[in-house]
mmCIF file of C-alpha atoms in Angstrom:
data_model
loop_
_atom_site.group_PDB
_atom_site.id
_atom_site.type_symbol
_atom_site.label_atom_id
_atom_site.label_comp_id
_atom_site.label_asym_id
_atom_site.label_seq_id
_atom_site.Cartn_x
_atom_site.Cartn_y
_atom_site.Cartn_z
ATOM 1 C CA MET A 1 -4.589 9.857 -0.994
ATOM 2 C CA LYS A 2 -2.724 12.362 1.172
ATOM 3 C CA LYS A 3 -1.076 13.726 -1.950
ATOM 4 C CA THR A 4 -4.439 13.932 -3.708
ATOM 5 C CA LEU A 5 -6.125 15.885 -0.939
ATOM 6 C CA ILE A 6 -3.166 18.207 -0.759
ATOM 7 C CA VAL A 7 -3.374 18.888 -4.492
ATOM 8 C CA LEU A 8 -7.126 19.327 -4.408
ATOM 9 C CA THR A 9 -6.700 22.049 -1.895
ATOM 10 C CA LEU A 10 -4.136 24.042 -4.059
ATOM 11 C CA LEU A 11 -6.844 25.949 -5.960
ATOM 12 C CA ILE A 12 -6.735 29.443 -7.407
ATOM 13 C CA SER A 13 -9.417 32.064 -8.092
ATOM 14 C CA ALA A 14 -9.800 35.692 -9.022
ATOM 15 C CA THR A 15 -11.629 38.883 -8.137
ATOM 16 C CA VAL A 16 -11.448 41.722 -10.651
ATOM 17 C CA LEU A 17 -9.652 44.671 -9.099
ATOM 18 C CA GLY A 18 -11.619 47.892 -9.207
ATOM 19 C CA GLN A 19 -14.919 46.073 -9.689
ATOM 20 C CA LYS A 20 -17.557 44.870 -7.265
ATOM 21 C CA PHE A 21 -16.345 41.950 -5.139
ATOM 22 C CA GLN A 22 -18.012 38.648 -6.006
ATOM 23 C CA PRO A 23 -17.439 35.816 -3.488
ATOM 24 C CA ALA A 24 -16.321 32.520 -5.004
ATOM 25 C CA TYR A 25 -18.112 30.232 -2.545
ATOM 26 C CA LYS A 26 -20.805 30.022 0.117
ATOM 27 C CA SER A 27 -21.744 27.801 3.030
ATOM 28 C CA GLY A 28 -23.025 24.452 1.757
ATOM 29 C CA GLU A 29 -20.587 24.070 -1.137
ATOM 30 C CA TRP A 30 -19.795 20.375 -1.670
ATOM 31 C CA LEU A 31 -17.357 18.882 -4.193
ATOM 32 C CA LYS A 32 -16.674 15.231 -4.952
ATOM 33 C CA PHE A 33 -13.702 13.920 -6.924
ATOM 34 C CA ARG A 34 -13.086 10.523 -8.502
ATOM 35 C CA ILE A 35 -9.453 9.476 -8.308
ATOM 36 C CA HIS A 36 -7.684 7.034 -10.619
ATOM 37 C CA TYR A 37 -4.326 5.463 -9.877
ATOM 38 C CA GLY A 38 -3.098 3.985 -13.140
ATOM 39 C CA PHE A 39 -6.011 1.935 -14.511
ATOM 40 C CA LEU A 40 -7.709 1.566 -11.106
ATOM 41 C CA ASN A 41 -10.642 3.688 -9.933
ATOM 42 C CA ALA A 42 -8.831 3.980 -6.629
ATOM 43 C CA SER A 43 -10.799 6.332 -4.409
ATOM 44 C CA TYR A 44 -13.074 9.301 -3.871
ATOM 45 C CA ALA A 45 -12.427 12.591 -2.081
ATOM 46 C CA THR A 46 -14.874 15.266 -0.926
ATOM 47 C CA LEU A 47 -14.681 18.868 0.280
ATOM 48 C CA HIS A 48 -17.623 20.263 2.275
ATOM 49 C CA LEU A 49 -17.898 23.903 3.410
ATOM 50 C CA THR A 50 -20.228 25.010 6.249
ATOM 51 C CA SER A 51 -20.598 28.013 8.579
ATOM 52 C CA ASP A 52 -19.587 27.769 12.236
ATOM 53 C CA THR A 53 -18.170 29.741 15.172
ATOM 54 C CA LEU A 54 -14.870 29.112 16.950
ATOM 55 C CA ASP A 55 -14.166 30.932 20.225
ATOM 56 C CA SER A 56 -16.916 33.427 19.263
ATOM 57 C CA ILE A 57 -15.266 34.059 15.860
ATOM 58 C CA PRO A 58 -17.500 33.535 12.790
ATOM 59 C CA VAL A 59 -15.696 30.974 10.655
ATOM 60 C CA TYR A 60 -16.124 28.656 7.728
ATOM 61 C CA HIS A 61 -15.522 25.009 8.545
ATOM 62 C CA VAL A 62 -14.193 22.824 5.736
ATOM 63 C CA VAL A 63 -13.984 19.041 5.969
ATOM 64 C CA GLY A 64 -11.964 17.162 3.371
ATOM 65 C CA GLU A 65 -12.242 13.369 3.342
ATOM 66 C CA GLY A 66 -10.611 10.707 1.200
ATOM 67 C CA LYS A 67 -11.015 6.940 1.175
ATOM 68 C CA THR A 68 -9.953 4.097 -1.070
ATOM 69 C CA THR A 69 -12.749 1.995 -2.515
ATOM 70 C CA GLY A 70 -13.273 -1.359 -4.187
ATOM 71 C CA PHE A 71 -10.339 -3.319 -5.568
ATOM 72 C CA ALA A 72 -7.756 -0.668 -4.649
ATOM 73 C CA SER A 73 -8.554 -0.883 -0.933
ATOM 74 C CA ILE A 74 -7.332 -4.487 -0.911
ATOM 75 C CA PHE A 75 -3.799 -3.324 -1.702
ATOM 76 C CA PHE A 76 -3.656 0.003 0.106
ATOM 77 C CA LYS A 77 -6.310 1.191 2.545
ATOM 78 C CA VAL A 78 -6.653 4.959 3.011
ATOM 79 C CA ASP A 79 -8.877 6.863 5.425
ATOM 80 C CA ASP A 80 -7.930 10.569 5.598
ATOM 81 C CA THR A 81 -9.674 13.577 7.141
ATOM 82 C CA TYR A 82 -8.563 17.197 6.921
ATOM 83 C CA GLU A 83 -10.391 20.101 8.599
ATOM 84 C CA SER A 84 -9.916 23.854 8.619
ATOM 85 C CA TYR A 85 -11.646 26.666 10.476
ATOM 86 C CA PHE A 86 -10.963 30.047 8.852
ATOM 87 C CA GLY A 87 -12.440 33.513 9.292
ATOM 88 C CA ARG A 88 -15.470 34.350 7.206
ATOM 89 C CA LYS A 89 -14.280 37.942 6.793
ATOM 90 C CA ASN A 90 -10.494 37.729 6.687
ATOM 91 C CA GLY A 91 -9.865 34.159 5.464
ATOM 92 C CA LYS A 92 -7.243 33.570 8.162
ATOM 93 C CA PRO A 93 -7.014 30.019 9.593
ATOM 94 C CA TYR A 94 -7.725 29.587 13.296
ATOM 95 C CA ARG A 95 -7.600 25.798 13.563
ATOM 96 C CA PHE A 96 -6.383 22.983 11.339
ATOM 97 C CA VAL A 97 -6.884 19.236 11.851
ATOM 98 C CA ARG A 98 -5.147 16.410 10.022
ATOM 99 C CA LYS A 99 -6.041 12.781 10.764
ATOM 100 C CA ILE A 100 -4.742 10.224 8.301
ATOM 101 C CA ASP A 101 -4.395 6.468 8.007
ATOM 102 C CA GLU A 102 -2.605 5.407 4.837
ATOM 103 C CA GLY A 103 -1.745 1.743 4.750
ATOM 104 C CA GLY A 104 -0.896 1.821 8.449
ATOM 105 C CA TYR A 105 0.954 5.156 8.317
ATOM 106 C CA THR A 106 -0.976 7.399 10.710
ATOM 107 C CA LYS A 107 -0.936 11.018 11.850
ATOM 108 C CA ASP A 108 -3.195 12.930 14.232
ATOM 109 C CA ILE A 109 -2.288 16.631 14.276
ATOM 110 C CA GLU A 110 -4.117 19.770 15.425
ATOM 111 C CA ILE A 111 -2.860 23.336 14.922
ATOM 112 C CA ASP A 112 -4.272 26.435 16.645
ATOM 113 C CA PHE A 113 -3.225 29.849 15.295
ATOM 114 C CA ASN A 114 -2.774 32.770 17.726
ATOM 115 C CA TYR A 115 -2.201 35.996 15.795
ATOM 116 C CA LYS A 116 -1.780 38.226 18.838
ATOM 117 C CA GLU A 117 1.209 36.164 19.923
ATOM 118 C CA GLU A 118 2.267 35.462 16.302
ATOM 119 C CA MET A 119 2.484 31.816 17.242
ATOM 120 C CA ALA A 120 0.870 28.522 16.205
ATOM 121 C CA VAL A 121 0.568 25.628 18.645
ATOM 122 C CA LEU A 122 0.875 22.240 16.954
ATOM 123 C CA ARG A 123 -0.289 19.218 18.954
ATOM 124 C CA ASP A 124 0.735 15.738 17.857
ATOM 125 C CA ASN A 125 -1.967 13.606 19.477
ATOM 126 C CA LYS A 126 -0.373 10.367 18.316
ATOM 127 C CA ASN A 127 2.944 11.030 20.052
ATOM 128 C CA GLY A 128 1.658 13.269 22.829
ATOM 129 C CA THR A 129 3.917 16.198 21.924
ATOM 130 C CA GLU A 130 3.378 19.934 21.452
ATOM 131 C CA GLN A 131 5.308 22.386 19.292
ATOM 132 C CA ARG A 132 5.195 26.199 19.110
ATOM 133 C CA ILE A 133 5.880 27.621 15.649
ATOM 134 C CA PRO A 134 6.298 31.355 14.859
ATOM 135 C CA VAL A 135 3.813 32.557 12.216
ATOM 136 C CA HIS A 136 2.872 35.856 10.580
ATOM 137 C CA ASN A 137 -0.494 37.431 9.853
ATOM 138 C CA LYS A 138 -0.713 36.059 6.307
ATOM 139 C CA ILE A 139 -0.058 32.393 7.062
ATOM 140 C CA GLN A 140 -2.479 29.802 5.673
ATOM 141 C CA ASP A 141 -3.085 26.145 6.384
ATOM 142 C CA LEU A 142 -3.381 23.476 3.732
ATOM 143 C CA ILE A 143 -7.164 23.776 3.341
ATOM 144 C CA SER A 144 -7.762 27.474 4.046
ATOM 145 C CA ALA A 145 -5.179 28.428 1.416
ATOM 146 C CA SER A 146 -7.371 27.240 -1.427
ATOM 147 C CA TYR A 147 -10.400 29.250 -0.320
ATOM 148 C CA PHE A 148 -8.260 32.303 0.420
ATOM 149 C CA MET A 149 -6.839 32.250 -3.102
ATOM 150 C CA ARG A 150 -10.259 31.761 -4.648
ATOM 151 C CA ASN A 151 -11.302 35.122 -3.198
ATOM 152 C CA ASN A 152 -8.140 37.190 -3.195
ATOM 153 C CA TYR A 153 -6.257 36.977 -6.485
ATOM 154 C CA ASN A 154 -6.874 38.758 -9.770
ATOM 155 C CA LEU A 155 -5.895 36.694 -12.821
ATOM 156 C CA GLU A 156 -7.258 39.029 -15.460
ATOM 157 C CA GLU A 157 -3.812 40.526 -16.018
ATOM 158 C CA PHE A 158 -1.752 37.405 -15.326
ATOM 159 C CA GLU A 159 0.791 36.361 -17.914
ATOM 160 C CA GLU A 160 1.797 32.787 -18.646
ATOM 161 C CA GLY A 161 4.659 31.791 -16.409
ATOM 162 C CA GLN A 162 3.674 34.179 -13.611
ATOM 163 C CA SER A 163 3.570 32.610 -10.141
ATOM 164 C CA ILE A 164 1.799 33.032 -6.812
ATOM 165 C CA ASN A 165 3.690 32.401 -3.574
ATOM 166 C CA LEU A 166 2.013 31.651 -0.265
ATOM 167 C CA ASP A 167 3.302 30.546 3.164
ATOM 168 C CA MET A 168 1.484 27.540 4.631
ATOM 169 C CA LEU A 169 1.664 25.542 7.855
ATOM 170 C CA PHE A 170 0.077 22.102 7.952
ATOM 171 C CA ASP A 171 2.625 19.725 9.507
ATOM 172 C CA ASP A 172 5.471 19.551 12.008
ATOM 173 C CA ASP A 173 7.962 20.290 9.213
ATOM 174 C CA GLY A 174 7.259 23.998 9.778
ATOM 175 C CA VAL A 175 6.213 26.775 7.401
ATOM 176 C CA PHE A 176 6.200 25.750 3.740
ATOM 177 C CA GLN A 177 6.328 28.189 0.812
ATOM 178 C CA PHE A 178 3.818 27.105 -1.787
ATOM 179 C CA LYS A 179 4.349 28.244 -5.375
ATOM 180 C CA LEU A 180 1.763 28.039 -8.141
ATOM 181 C CA LYS A 181 2.698 28.842 -11.764
ATOM 182 C CA TYR A 182 0.060 29.950 -14.269
ATOM 183 C CA LEU A 183 0.177 28.143 -17.629
ATOM 184 C CA GLY A 184 -2.756 29.729 -19.473
ATOM 185 C CA LYS A 185 -6.256 28.630 -20.494
ATOM 186 C CA GLU A 186 -7.466 25.283 -21.822
ATOM 187 C CA VAL A 187 -10.863 23.759 -22.618
ATOM 188 C CA LEU A 188 -11.438 20.300 -21.089
ATOM 189 C CA ARG A 189 -14.050 17.703 -21.935
ATOM 190 C CA THR A 190 -15.732 16.576 -18.706
ATOM 191 C CA LYS A 191 -18.778 14.527 -17.716
ATOM 192 C CA PHE A 192 -20.650 17.843 -17.457
ATOM 193 C CA GLY A 193 -19.608 19.049 -20.931
ATOM 194 C CA LYS A 194 -16.814 21.310 -22.140
ATOM 195 C CA VAL A 195 -15.357 23.571 -19.455
ATOM 196 C CA GLU A 196 -12.900 26.423 -20.011
ATOM 197 C CA CYS A 197 -10.200 26.127 -17.358
ATOM 198 C CA LEU A 198 -7.248 28.017 -15.963
ATOM 199 C CA LYS A 199 -4.219 25.748 -15.982
ATOM 200 C CA PHE A 200 -1.592 25.752 -13.231
ATOM 201 C CA ARG A 201 1.531 23.929 -12.169
ATOM 202 C CA PRO A 202 2.130 23.678 -8.414
ATOM 203 C CA LEU A 203 5.826 23.238 -7.665
ATOM 204 C CA VAL A 204 6.285 20.259 -5.330
ATOM 205 C CA GLN A 205 9.179 18.535 -3.648
ATOM 206 C CA SER A 206 10.620 15.776 -5.822
ATOM 207 C CA GLY A 207 11.689 12.498 -4.292
ATOM 208 C CA ARG A 208 9.650 9.957 -2.370
ATOM 209 C CA VAL A 209 6.200 10.920 -3.706
ATOM 210 C CA PHE A 210 6.547 13.017 -6.845
ATOM 211 C CA LYS A 211 8.772 12.280 -9.810
ATOM 212 C CA GLU A 212 9.958 15.858 -10.339
ATOM 213 C CA LYS A 213 9.264 19.366 -9.005
ATOM 214 C CA GLU A 214 6.882 20.010 -11.907
ATOM 215 C CA SER A 215 5.062 16.682 -11.743
ATOM 216 C CA LEU A 216 1.620 18.165 -11.049
ATOM 217 C CA THR A 217 -0.871 19.904 -13.318
ATOM 218 C CA LEU A 218 -4.087 21.488 -12.052
ATOM 219 C CA TRP A 219 -7.102 22.816 -13.977
ATOM 220 C CA VAL A 220 -9.749 25.026 -12.313
ATOM 221 C CA SER A 221 -12.946 26.397 -13.824
ATOM 222 C CA ASN A 222 -12.582 29.803 -15.465
ATOM 223 C CA ASP A 223 -15.699 31.239 -13.861
ATOM 224 C CA LEU A 224 -16.512 32.953 -10.569
ATOM 225 C CA ASN A 225 -16.359 29.657 -8.632
ATOM 226 C CA LYS A 226 -12.791 28.626 -9.533
ATOM 227 C CA ILE A 227 -13.375 25.008 -8.540
ATOM 228 C CA PRO A 228 -10.899 22.226 -9.449
ATOM 229 C CA ILE A 229 -11.884 20.277 -12.548
ATOM 230 C CA ARG A 230 -8.920 17.965 -13.083
ATOM 231 C CA ILE A 231 -5.566 17.084 -11.533
ATOM 232 C CA LYS A 232 -2.797 14.982 -13.040
ATOM 233 C CA ALA A 233 0.337 13.846 -11.239
ATOM 234 C CA ASP A 234 3.407 11.870 -12.243
ATOM 235 C CA LEU A 235 4.361 10.017 -9.077
ATOM 236 C CA ALA A 236 7.583 8.296 -8.187
ATOM 237 C CA VAL A 237 5.670 5.085 -8.885
ATOM 238 C CA GLY A 238 2.849 5.334 -11.424
ATOM 239 C CA SER A 239 0.495 8.205 -12.208
ATOM 240 C CA LEU A 240 -2.613 9.718 -10.685
ATOM 241 C CA LYS A 241 -5.634 11.514 -12.122
ATOM 242 C CA ALA A 242 -8.531 13.159 -10.276
ATOM 243 C CA ASP A 243 -11.693 14.499 -11.927
ATOM 244 C CA LEU A 244 -14.631 16.447 -10.552
ATOM 245 C CA GLU A 245 -17.397 13.865 -10.198
ATOM 246 C CA ALA A 246 -20.219 15.823 -8.539
ATOM 247 C CA TYR A 247 -20.959 19.191 -6.963
ATOM 248 C CA ASN A 248 -23.652 20.987 -4.994
ATOM 249 C CA GLY A 249 -24.229 24.370 -3.415
ATOM 250 C CA LEU A 250 -22.032 26.487 -5.700
ATOM 251 C CA ARG A 251 -22.358 30.212 -5.116
ATOM 252 C CA ASN A 252 -22.073 31.120 -8.800
ATOM 253 C CA GLN A 253 -23.113 29.582 -12.092
ATOM 254 C CA PHE A 254 -20.914 26.736 -13.279
ATOM 255 C CA LYS A 255 -20.125 27.666 -16.869
ATOM 256 C CA ILE A 256 -20.421 24.892 -19.459
ATOM 257 C CA ILE A 257 -19.544 25.530 -23.109
ATOM 258 C CA MET A 258 -22.468 24.493 -25.296
ATOM 259 C CA ASP A 259 -21.625 23.085 -28.745
#
């Protein structure tokens, strides 16, 4: 489930340069995904966006949750929560929370970003430790990155094979450079109807979790929302698929192709 939530947050969106800015989301946006592991309907994951304030700063607060359900929970119980507080105007993360329990493997991490000092303070609540990590003004956390990209990239002139690079901090491993390669457009059949999507390939670390560096494929809606529609992953053991199951509170019209 950790891998699924991570992938769900690696979204991309566009604003057309030289034209009027059109936000991709608003407070109240809620997305639900159904996740299959092999033939099992293994779990569900949600992303919920609300407005909040943090130390007098107007922020968006995103909560991502994932849990195994039904038959799958007998073999591997998952209960994960990710949270991000990022600026409503600048999209910069100010706090990130990661609390996970995956078959007994647990983490409880909080990160506070201080841009004046160019430093992030990472607290490991499980082990009672604290770490100071140098950061720059364009750093993103795992959750804020997706919303930042939905509002700040223009894909109208993108060519197939072109990539986006972004520095992220979400764990005690330090700053991670995320790379997302654009593969073109594709129409998918979904429970809502046909949806034209932008297709991407996030480059991941091969080994324990993923089979190869290009084991993931991500489709997002080719409209002003840029929400994830489908994710496929070839794992070291088995395969995973996540589909958009339900949504609410979208800022823009969700475009469905009518036959």
